[in-house]
Amino acid sequence: NRLGDLSLFESTMHNLENHIAVLLETGADPFLMSGVGQSPFSLAALRPEQKETFLAWQTRRVTGGTGSVIGKCVKLHGLKNAQLNGKRGQCESMDVTTGRYAVRLE
C-alpha cells in the first residue's frame, strides 16, 4: 500500500483469513514490521481468530511442516548482538509465542 505495508499486514488488518493462511504457507514473514511499526503477528495477537491462524502456522513449522527449519543448519543475521551475526549453528526449537528460534552454535 502507500505506507509500504506488505500483503500479510494488509490481510491481517482487514481480517482476510484465507489470504493470511495462503501468505503464511507461501513464506510471508509475520514478524516483518509494517510502515506503522507493527508486525502482522503482533496485530493478530489482538484478534483471537487470527491469533489461532498464526499459532497453527507456527506449530506446523516447528513440527516439521512447510518451511520448517528445526534441525537444519542456519546462519544468524539481523541480531541486536552484532557479534553473533554471521555465525552458524543448528536450529533446535522455536518459541511459538515470540517467533524466536533456539540455535546451538557451532
GROMACS .gro file of N, CA, C and O in nm:
model
  424
    1ASN      N    1   0.083  -0.119   0.000
    1ASN     CA    2   0.000   0.000   0.000
    1ASN      C    3   0.087   0.125   0.000
    1ASN      O    4   0.209   0.117   0.000
    2ARG      N    5   0.029   0.241   0.007
    2ARG     CA    6   0.104   0.367   0.000
    2ARG      C    7   0.192   0.391   0.121
    2ARG      O    8   0.284   0.471   0.117
    3LEU      N    9   0.167   0.319   0.232
    3LEU     CA   10   0.250   0.333   0.352
    3LEU      C   11   0.366   0.234   0.353
    3LEU      O   12   0.447   0.234   0.444
    4GLY      N   13   0.370   0.147   0.253
    4GLY     CA   14   0.478   0.049   0.246
    4GLY      C   15   0.448  -0.081   0.316
    4GLY      O   16   0.536  -0.164   0.335
    5ASP      N   17   0.323  -0.101   0.358
    5ASP     CA   18   0.288  -0.225   0.426
    5ASP      C   19   0.273  -0.338   0.324
    5ASP      O   20   0.229  -0.317   0.212
    6LEU      N   21   0.311  -0.456   0.366
    6LEU     CA   22   0.307  -0.572   0.278
    6LEU      C   23   0.173  -0.645   0.287
    6LEU      O   24   0.091  -0.618   0.374
    7SER      N   25   0.154  -0.739   0.196
    7SER     CA   26   0.027  -0.811   0.183
    7SER      C   27  -0.020  -0.877   0.311
    7SER      O   28  -0.138  -0.871   0.344
    8LEU      N   29   0.072  -0.941   0.385
    8LEU     CA   30   0.031  -1.011   0.507
    8LEU      C   31  -0.021  -0.912   0.611
    8LEU      O   32  -0.121  -0.938   0.678
    9PHE      N   33   0.044  -0.798   0.624
    9PHE     CA   34  -0.004  -0.698   0.719
    9PHE      C   35  -0.142  -0.646   0.677
    9PHE      O   36  -0.233  -0.635   0.760
   10GLU      N   37  -0.158  -0.616   0.549
   10GLU     CA   38  -0.287  -0.567   0.499
   10GLU      C   39  -0.397  -0.671   0.520
   10GLU      O   40  -0.507  -0.637   0.562
   11SER      N   41  -0.366  -0.797   0.492
   11SER     CA   42  -0.466  -0.904   0.509
   11SER      C   43  -0.503  -0.920   0.656
   11SER      O   44  -0.620  -0.942   0.689
   12THR      N   45  -0.405  -0.906   0.743
   12THR     CA   46  -0.432  -0.916   0.888
   12THR      C   47  -0.515  -0.798   0.932
   12THR      O   48  -0.612  -0.812   1.008
   13MET      N   49  -0.481  -0.680   0.885
   13MET     CA   50  -0.552  -0.558   0.921
   13MET      C   51  -0.700  -0.565   0.882
   13MET      O   52  -0.786  -0.521   0.955
   14HIS      N   53  -0.726  -0.627   0.765
   14HIS     CA   54  -0.862  -0.632   0.712
   14HIS      C   55  -0.931  -0.766   0.739
   14HIS      O   56  -1.036  -0.794   0.681
   15ASN      N   57  -0.869  -0.849   0.825
   15ASN     CA   58  -0.930  -0.973   0.871
   15ASN      C   59  -0.961  -1.071   0.757
   15ASN      O   60  -1.066  -1.133   0.755
   16LEU      N   61  -0.868  -1.084   0.663
   16LEU     CA   62  -0.886  -1.173   0.547
   16LEU      C   63  -0.820  -1.308   0.576
   16LEU      O   64  -0.709  -1.335   0.533
   17GLU      N   65  -0.890  -1.392   0.650
   17GLU     CA   66  -0.836  -1.519   0.699
   17GLU      C   67  -0.777  -1.608   0.589
   17GLU      O   68  -0.669  -1.664   0.606
   18ASN      N   69  -0.848  -1.624   0.478
   18ASN     CA   70  -0.797  -1.710   0.371
   18ASN      C   71  -0.668  -1.655   0.313
   18ASN      O   72  -0.575  -1.730   0.283
   19HIS      N   73  -0.660  -1.524   0.297
   19HIS     CA   74  -0.538  -1.462   0.245
   19HIS      C   75  -0.422  -1.483   0.343
   19HIS      O   76  -0.310  -1.513   0.302
   20ILE      N   77  -0.451  -1.465   0.471
   20ILE     CA   78  -0.348  -1.482   0.575
   20ILE      C   79  -0.290  -1.623   0.567
   20ILE      O   80  -0.168  -1.640   0.565
   21ALA      N   81  -0.376  -1.723   0.562
   21ALA     CA   82  -0.330  -1.863   0.559
   21ALA      C   83  -0.242  -1.890   0.436
   21ALA      O   84  -0.136  -1.950   0.448
   22VAL      N   85  -0.284  -1.843   0.320
   22VAL     CA   86  -0.207  -1.865   0.197
   22VAL      C   87  -0.073  -1.793   0.206
   22VAL      O   88   0.032  -1.850   0.172
   23LEU      N   89  -0.073  -1.669   0.249
   23LEU     CA   90   0.051  -1.592   0.259
   23LEU      C   91   0.150  -1.656   0.356
   23LEU      O   92   0.269  -1.665   0.328
   24LEU      N   93   0.102  -1.703   0.470
   24LEU     CA   94   0.191  -1.768   0.567
   24LEU      C   95   0.251  -1.896   0.508
   24LEU      O   96   0.371  -1.920   0.521
   25GLU      N   97   0.169  -1.976   0.442
   25GLU     CA   98   0.216  -2.103   0.388
   25GLU      C   99   0.311  -2.085   0.270
   25GLU      O  100   0.388  -2.173   0.238
   26THR      N  101   0.306  -1.969   0.206
   26THR     CA  102   0.395  -1.946   0.092
   26THR      C  103   0.516  -1.861   0.129
   26THR      O  104   0.589  -1.815   0.041
   27GLY      N  105   0.536  -1.841   0.259
   27GLY     CA  106   0.661  -1.780   0.304
   27GLY      C  107   0.658  -1.636   0.350
   27GLY      O  108   0.764  -1.578   0.375
   28ALA      N  109   0.542  -1.575   0.362
   28ALA     CA  110   0.536  -1.437   0.412
   28ALA      C  111   0.590  -1.434   0.555
   28ALA      O  112   0.566  -1.525   0.634
   29ASP      N  113   0.661  -1.329   0.589
   29ASP     CA  114   0.723  -1.314   0.721
   29ASP      C  115   0.627  -1.242   0.816
   29ASP      O  116   0.605  -1.122   0.802
   30PRO      N  117   0.571  -1.313   0.915
   30PRO     CA  118   0.475  -1.249   1.006
   30PRO      C  119   0.539  -1.157   1.109
   30PRO      O  120   0.470  -1.089   1.184
   31PHE      N  121   0.672  -1.152   1.111
   31PHE     CA  122   0.741  -1.069   1.209
   31PHE      C  123   0.801  -0.943   1.147
   31PHE      O  124   0.861  -0.862   1.214
   32LEU      N  125   0.780  -0.924   1.017
   32LEU     CA  126   0.831  -0.807   0.947
   32LEU      C  127   0.747  -0.685   0.987
   32LEU      O  128   0.624  -0.688   0.980
   33MET      N  129   0.813  -0.579   1.029
   33MET     CA  130   0.743  -0.460   1.076
   33MET      C  131   0.681  -0.382   0.959
   33MET      O  132   0.740  -0.369   0.853
   34SER      N  133   0.563  -0.331   0.983
   34SER     CA  134   0.492  -0.251   0.884
   34SER      C  135   0.543  -0.107   0.887
   34SER      O  136   0.627  -0.071   0.970
   35GLY      N  137   0.487  -0.024   0.801
   35GLY     CA  138   0.522   0.118   0.799
   35GLY      C  139   0.481   0.191   0.925
   35GLY      O  140   0.531   0.300   0.953
   36VAL      N  141   0.391   0.132   1.004
   36VAL     CA  142   0.348   0.195   1.130
   36VAL      C  143   0.414   0.129   1.252
   36VAL      O  144   0.375   0.153   1.365
   37GLY      N  145   0.514   0.044   1.225
   37GLY     CA  146   0.590  -0.016   1.334
   37GLY      C  147   0.525  -0.132   1.405
   37GLY      O  148   0.554  -0.160   1.521
   38GLN      N  149   0.437  -0.203   1.337
   38GLN     CA  150   0.371  -0.319   1.396
   38GLN      C  151   0.381  -0.435   1.298
   38GLN      O  152   0.374  -0.417   1.177
   39SER      N  153   0.400  -0.556   1.351
   39SER     CA  154   0.408  -0.674   1.265
   39SER      C  155   0.271  -0.739   1.252
   39SER      O  156   0.185  -0.720   1.338
   40PRO      N  157   0.251  -0.818   1.146
   40PRO     CA  158   0.125  -0.892   1.136
   40PRO      C  159   0.103  -0.983   1.258
   40PRO      O  160  -0.009  -0.994   1.307
   41PHE      N  161   0.211  -1.042   1.310
   41PHE     CA  162   0.199  -1.130   1.426
   41PHE      C  163   0.148  -1.053   1.547
   41PHE      O  164   0.060  -1.099   1.619
   42SER      N  165   0.205  -0.934   1.572
   42SER     CA  166   0.161  -0.856   1.689
   42SER      C  167   0.018  -0.805   1.671
   42SER      O  168  -0.058  -0.799   1.768
   43LEU      N  169  -0.020  -0.771   1.549
   43LEU     CA  170  -0.157  -0.729   1.522
   43LEU      C  171  -0.254  -0.845   1.544
   43LEU      O  172  -0.359  -0.830   1.605
   44ALA      N  173  -0.216  -0.964   1.497
   44ALA     CA  174  -0.302  -1.082   1.512
   44ALA      C  175  -0.321  -1.121   1.659
   44ALA      O  176  -0.424  -1.177   1.695
   45ALA      N  177  -0.223  -1.089   1.743
   45ALA     CA  178  -0.234  -1.123   1.885
   45ALA      C  179  -0.353  -1.054   1.951
   45ALA      O  180  -0.403  -1.100   2.053
   46LEU      N  181  -0.401  -0.947   1.890
   46LEU     CA  182  -0.515  -0.872   1.944
   46LEU      C  183  -0.648  -0.929   1.899
   46LEU      O  184  -0.752  -0.886   1.947
   47ARG      N  185  -0.645  -1.025   1.806
   47ARG     CA  186  -0.767  -1.081   1.749
   47ARG      C  187  -0.764  -1.233   1.764
   47ARG      O  188  -0.685  -1.300   1.697
   48PRO      N  189  -0.849  -1.288   1.849
   48PRO     CA  190  -0.843  -1.432   1.880
   48PRO      C  191  -0.845  -1.524   1.758
   48PRO      O  192  -0.767  -1.619   1.752
   49GLU      N  193  -0.930  -1.497   1.658
   49GLU     CA  194  -0.938  -1.588   1.542
   49GLU      C  195  -0.810  -1.583   1.459
   49GLU      O  196  -0.764  -1.684   1.407
   50GLN      N  197  -0.750  -1.466   1.447
   50GLN     CA  198  -0.625  -1.455   1.373
   50GLN      C  199  -0.509  -1.511   1.453
   50GLN      O  200  -0.419  -1.574   1.396
   51LYS      N  201  -0.512  -1.492   1.582
   51LYS     CA  202  -0.406  -1.547   1.667
   51LYS      C  203  -0.398  -1.697   1.648
   51LYS      O  204  -0.289  -1.754   1.636
   52GLU      N  205  -0.512  -1.763   1.641
   52GLU     CA  206  -0.516  -1.908   1.619
   52GLU      C  207  -0.455  -1.946   1.485
   52GLU      O  208  -0.381  -2.044   1.476
   53THR      N  209  -0.482  -1.869   1.381
   53THR     CA  210  -0.426  -1.896   1.248
   53THR      C  211  -0.274  -1.886   1.251
   53THR      O  212  -0.203  -1.973   1.200
   54PHE      N  213  -0.221  -1.782   1.314
   54PHE     CA  214  -0.076  -1.763   1.322
   54PHE      C  215  -0.010  -1.870   1.409
   54PHE      O  216   0.094  -1.923   1.373
   55LEU      N  217  -0.072  -1.904   1.522
   55LEU     CA  218  -0.015  -2.007   1.609
   55LEU      C  219  -0.018  -2.145   1.544
   55LEU      O  220   0.076  -2.223   1.559
   56ALA      N  221  -0.123  -2.174   1.469
   56ALA     CA  222  -0.131  -2.302   1.397
   56ALA      C  223  -0.020  -2.310   1.292
   56ALA      O  224   0.046  -2.413   1.277
   57TRP      N  225   0.004  -2.199   1.222
   57TRP     CA  226   0.113  -2.194   1.123
   57TRP      C  227   0.247  -2.218   1.191
   57TRP      O  228   0.328  -2.297   1.144
   58GLN      N  229   0.269  -2.152   1.305
   58GLN     CA  230   0.397  -2.169   1.375
   58GLN      C  231   0.414  -2.312   1.424
   58GLN      O  232   0.523  -2.368   1.418
   59THR      N  233   0.308  -2.372   1.471
   59THR     CA  234   0.315  -2.509   1.520
   59THR      C  235   0.354  -2.603   1.405
   59THR      O  236   0.437  -2.692   1.423
   60ARG      N  237   0.296  -2.583   1.286
   60ARG     CA  238   0.332  -2.666   1.171
   60ARG      C  239   0.480  -2.650   1.137
   60ARG      O  240   0.548  -2.746   1.104
   61ARG      N  241   0.531  -2.529   1.145
   61ARG     CA  242   0.673  -2.507   1.116
   61ARG      C  243   0.761  -2.578   1.217
   61ARG      O  244   0.860  -2.640   1.182
   62VAL      N  245   0.726  -2.568   1.344
   62VAL     CA  246   0.806  -2.628   1.450
   62VAL      C  247   0.805  -2.780   1.440
   62VAL      O  248   0.906  -2.845   1.466
   63THR      N  249   0.693  -2.837   1.401
   63THR     CA  250   0.682  -2.982   1.397
   63THR      C  251   0.723  -3.042   1.263
   63THR      O  252   0.701  -3.160   1.239
   64GLY      N  253   0.779  -2.962   1.176
   64GLY     CA  254   0.832  -3.015   1.050
   64GLY      C  255   0.745  -2.993   0.930
   64GLY      O  256   0.770  -3.051   0.826
   65GLY      N  257   0.644  -2.909   0.941
   65GLY     CA  258   0.558  -2.880   0.826
   65GLY      C  259   0.628  -2.788   0.727
   65GLY      O  260   0.750  -2.772   0.728
   66THR      N  261   0.550  -2.724   0.644
   66THR     CA  262   0.601  -2.636   0.539
   66THR      C  263   0.702  -2.535   0.593
   66THR      O  264   0.673  -2.462   0.686
   67GLY      N  265   0.820  -2.533   0.537
   67GLY     CA  266   0.918  -2.431   0.571
   67GLY      C  267   0.989  -2.449   0.703
   67GLY      O  268   1.057  -2.359   0.749
   68SER      N  269   0.976  -2.564   0.768
   68SER     CA  270   1.039  -2.583   0.899
   68SER      C  271   1.191  -2.575   0.890
   68SER      O  272   1.251  -2.629   0.798
   69VAL      N  273   1.253  -2.507   0.985
   69VAL     CA  274   1.399  -2.500   0.990
   69VAL      C  275   1.453  -2.578   1.110
   69VAL      O  276   1.573  -2.583   1.130
   70ILE      N  277   1.365  -2.638   1.189
   70ILE     CA  278   1.409  -2.716   1.304
   70ILE      C  279   1.497  -2.831   1.255
   70ILE      O  280   1.462  -2.905   1.164
   71GLY      N  281   1.615  -2.843   1.316
   71GLY     CA  282   1.709  -2.947   1.281
   71GLY      C  283   1.802  -2.911   1.166
   71GLY      O  284   1.892  -2.988   1.133
   72LYS      N  285   1.783  -2.795   1.108
   72LYS     CA  286   1.866  -2.753   0.994
   72LYS      C  287   1.977  -2.658   1.038
   72LYS      O  288   1.966  -2.591   1.141
   73CYS      N  289   2.083  -2.653   0.959
   73CYS     CA  290   2.192  -2.559   0.983
   73CYS      C  291   2.148  -2.422   0.935
   73CYS      O  292   2.089  -2.410   0.827
   74VAL      N  293   2.174  -2.320   1.015
   74VAL     CA  294   2.134  -2.185   0.982
   74VAL      C  295   2.250  -2.089   1.003
   74VAL      O  296   2.346  -2.119   1.075
   75LYS      N  297   2.241  -1.973   0.939
   75LYS     CA  298   2.338  -1.866   0.957
   75LYS      C  299   2.264  -1.749   1.021
   75LYS      O  300   2.160  -1.705   0.969
   76LEU      N  301   2.316  -1.698   1.132
   76LEU     CA  302   2.249  -1.590   1.204
   76LEU      C  303   2.269  -1.457   1.135
   76LEU      O  304   2.376  -1.428   1.081
   77HIS      N  305   2.165  -1.374   1.137
   77HIS     CA  306   2.174  -1.239   1.081
   77HIS      C  307   2.066  -1.151   1.143
   77HIS      O  308   1.967  -1.201   1.195
   78GLY      N  309   2.088  -1.022   1.142
   78GLY     CA  310   1.988  -0.927   1.190
   78GLY      C  311   1.973  -0.922   1.340
   78GLY      O  312   1.872  -0.872   1.390
   79LEU      N  313   2.070  -0.973   1.415
   79LEU     CA  314   2.060  -0.974   1.560
   79LEU      C  315   2.110  -0.843   1.620
   79LEU      O  316   2.200  -0.779   1.568
   80LYS      N  317   2.051  -0.805   1.733
   80LYS     CA  318   2.099  -0.684   1.804
   80LYS      C  319   2.242  -0.704   1.852
   80LYS      O  320   2.321  -0.612   1.851
   81ASN      N  321   2.274  -0.826   1.895
   81ASN     CA  322   2.410  -0.859   1.936
   81ASN      C  323   2.488  -0.889   1.808
   81ASN      O  324   2.498  -1.002   1.764
   82ALA      N  325   2.545  -0.783   1.749
   82ALA     CA  326   2.608  -0.791   1.618
   82ALA      C  327   2.721  -0.893   1.610
   82ALA      O  328   2.748  -0.947   1.503
   83GLN      N  329   2.786  -0.924   1.722
   83GLN     CA  330   2.897  -1.020   1.715
   83GLN      C  331   2.849  -1.162   1.685
   83GLN      O  332   2.928  -1.247   1.645
   84LEU      N  333   2.720  -1.188   1.699
   84LEU     CA  334   2.666  -1.320   1.663
   84LEU      C  335   2.627  -1.329   1.516
   84LEU      O  336   2.615  -1.439   1.461
   85ASN      N  337   2.606  -1.216   1.451
   85ASN     CA  338   2.570  -1.216   1.309
   85ASN      C  339   2.679  -1.283   1.227
   85ASN      O  340   2.797  -1.258   1.246
   86GLY      N  341   2.637  -1.371   1.137
   86GLY     CA  342   2.731  -1.443   1.052
   86GLY      C  343   2.772  -1.578   1.108
   86GLY      O  344   2.826  -1.661   1.036
   87LYS      N  345   2.745  -1.603   1.236
   87LYS     CA  346   2.779  -1.734   1.295
   87LYS      C  347   2.678  -1.837   1.247
   87LYS      O  348   2.566  -1.806   1.212
   88ARG      N  349   2.721  -1.962   1.248
   88ARG     CA  350   2.636  -2.073   1.204
   88ARG      C  351   2.604  -2.165   1.322
   88ARG      O  352   2.679  -2.171   1.418
   89GLY      N  353   2.494  -2.236   1.308
   89GLY     CA  354   2.454  -2.330   1.410
   89GLY      C  355   2.337  -2.414   1.364
   89GLY      O  356   2.291  -2.400   1.250
   90GLN      N  357   2.288  -2.500   1.452
   90GLN     CA  358   2.174  -2.584   1.420
   90GLN      C  359   2.053  -2.535   1.497
   90GLN      O  360   2.059  -2.512   1.618
   91CYS      N  361   1.942  -2.517   1.426
   91CYS     CA  362   1.818  -2.471   1.486
   91CYS      C  363   1.757  -2.587   1.565
   91CYS      O  364   1.731  -2.693   1.509
   92GLU      N  365   1.736  -2.565   1.695
   92GLU     CA  366   1.686  -2.673   1.781
   92GLU      C  367   1.538  -2.663   1.813
   92GLU      O  368   1.471  -2.764   1.828
   93SER      N  369   1.487  -2.542   1.827
   93SER     CA  370   1.346  -2.527   1.864
   93SER      C  371   1.300  -2.386   1.833
   93SER      O  372   1.380  -2.300   1.798
   94MET      N  373   1.169  -2.365   1.845
   94MET     CA  374   1.112  -2.232   1.824
   94MET      C  375   1.009  -2.205   1.932
   94MET      O  376   0.929  -2.292   1.966
   95ASP      N  377   1.012  -2.086   1.987
   95ASP     CA  378   0.911  -2.042   2.083
   95ASP      C  379   0.796  -1.985   2.001
   95ASP      O  380   0.810  -1.880   1.939
   96VAL      N  381   0.682  -2.054   1.996
   96VAL     CA  382   0.572  -2.012   1.910
   96VAL      C  383   0.507  -1.883   1.955
   96VAL      O  384   0.437  -1.818   1.878
   97THR      N  385   0.529  -1.841   2.079
   97THR     CA  386   0.469  -1.716   2.124
   97THR      C  387   0.549  -1.594   2.081
   97THR      O  388   0.495  -1.485   2.071
   98THR      N  389   0.679  -1.611   2.056
   98THR     CA  390   0.763  -1.498   2.018
   98THR      C  391   0.816  -1.508   1.876
   98THR      O  392   0.860  -1.409   1.820
   99GLY      N  393   0.814  -1.628   1.821
   99GLY     CA  394   0.870  -1.649   1.687
   99GLY      C  395   1.021  -1.657   1.686
   99GLY      O  396   1.084  -1.656   1.582
  100ARG      N  397   1.082  -1.671   1.804
  100ARG     CA  398   1.228  -1.677   1.814
  100ARG      C  399   1.274  -1.823   1.817
  100ARG      O  400   1.210  -1.908   1.876
  101TYR      N  401   1.388  -1.846   1.752
  101TYR     CA  402   1.445  -1.981   1.746
  101TYR      C  403   1.560  -1.995   1.845
  101TYR      O  404   1.633  -1.900   1.870
  102ALA      N  405   1.575  -2.117   1.896
  102ALA     CA  406   1.693  -2.152   1.976
  102ALA      C  407   1.791  -2.221   1.882
  102ALA      O  408   1.756  -2.316   1.814
  103VAL      N  409   1.914  -2.167   1.875
  103VAL     CA  410   2.015  -2.218   1.784
  103VAL      C  411   2.139  -2.258   1.865
  103VAL      O  412   2.190  -2.178   1.944
  104ARG      N  413   2.185  -2.382   1.844
  104ARG     CA  414   2.309  -2.427   1.905
  104ARG      C  415   2.423  -2.389   1.810
  104ARG      O  416   2.430  -2.438   1.699
  105LEU      N  417   2.508  -2.300   1.856
  105LEU     CA  418   2.619  -2.251   1.772
  105LEU      C  419   2.723  -2.358   1.750
  105LEU      O  420   2.748  -2.441   1.838
  106GLU      N  421   2.787  -2.354   1.633
  106GLU     CA  422   2.894  -2.450   1.600
  106GLU      C  423   3.018  -2.413   1.678
  106GLU      O  424   3.045  -2.302   1.711
   0.00000   0.00000   0.00000
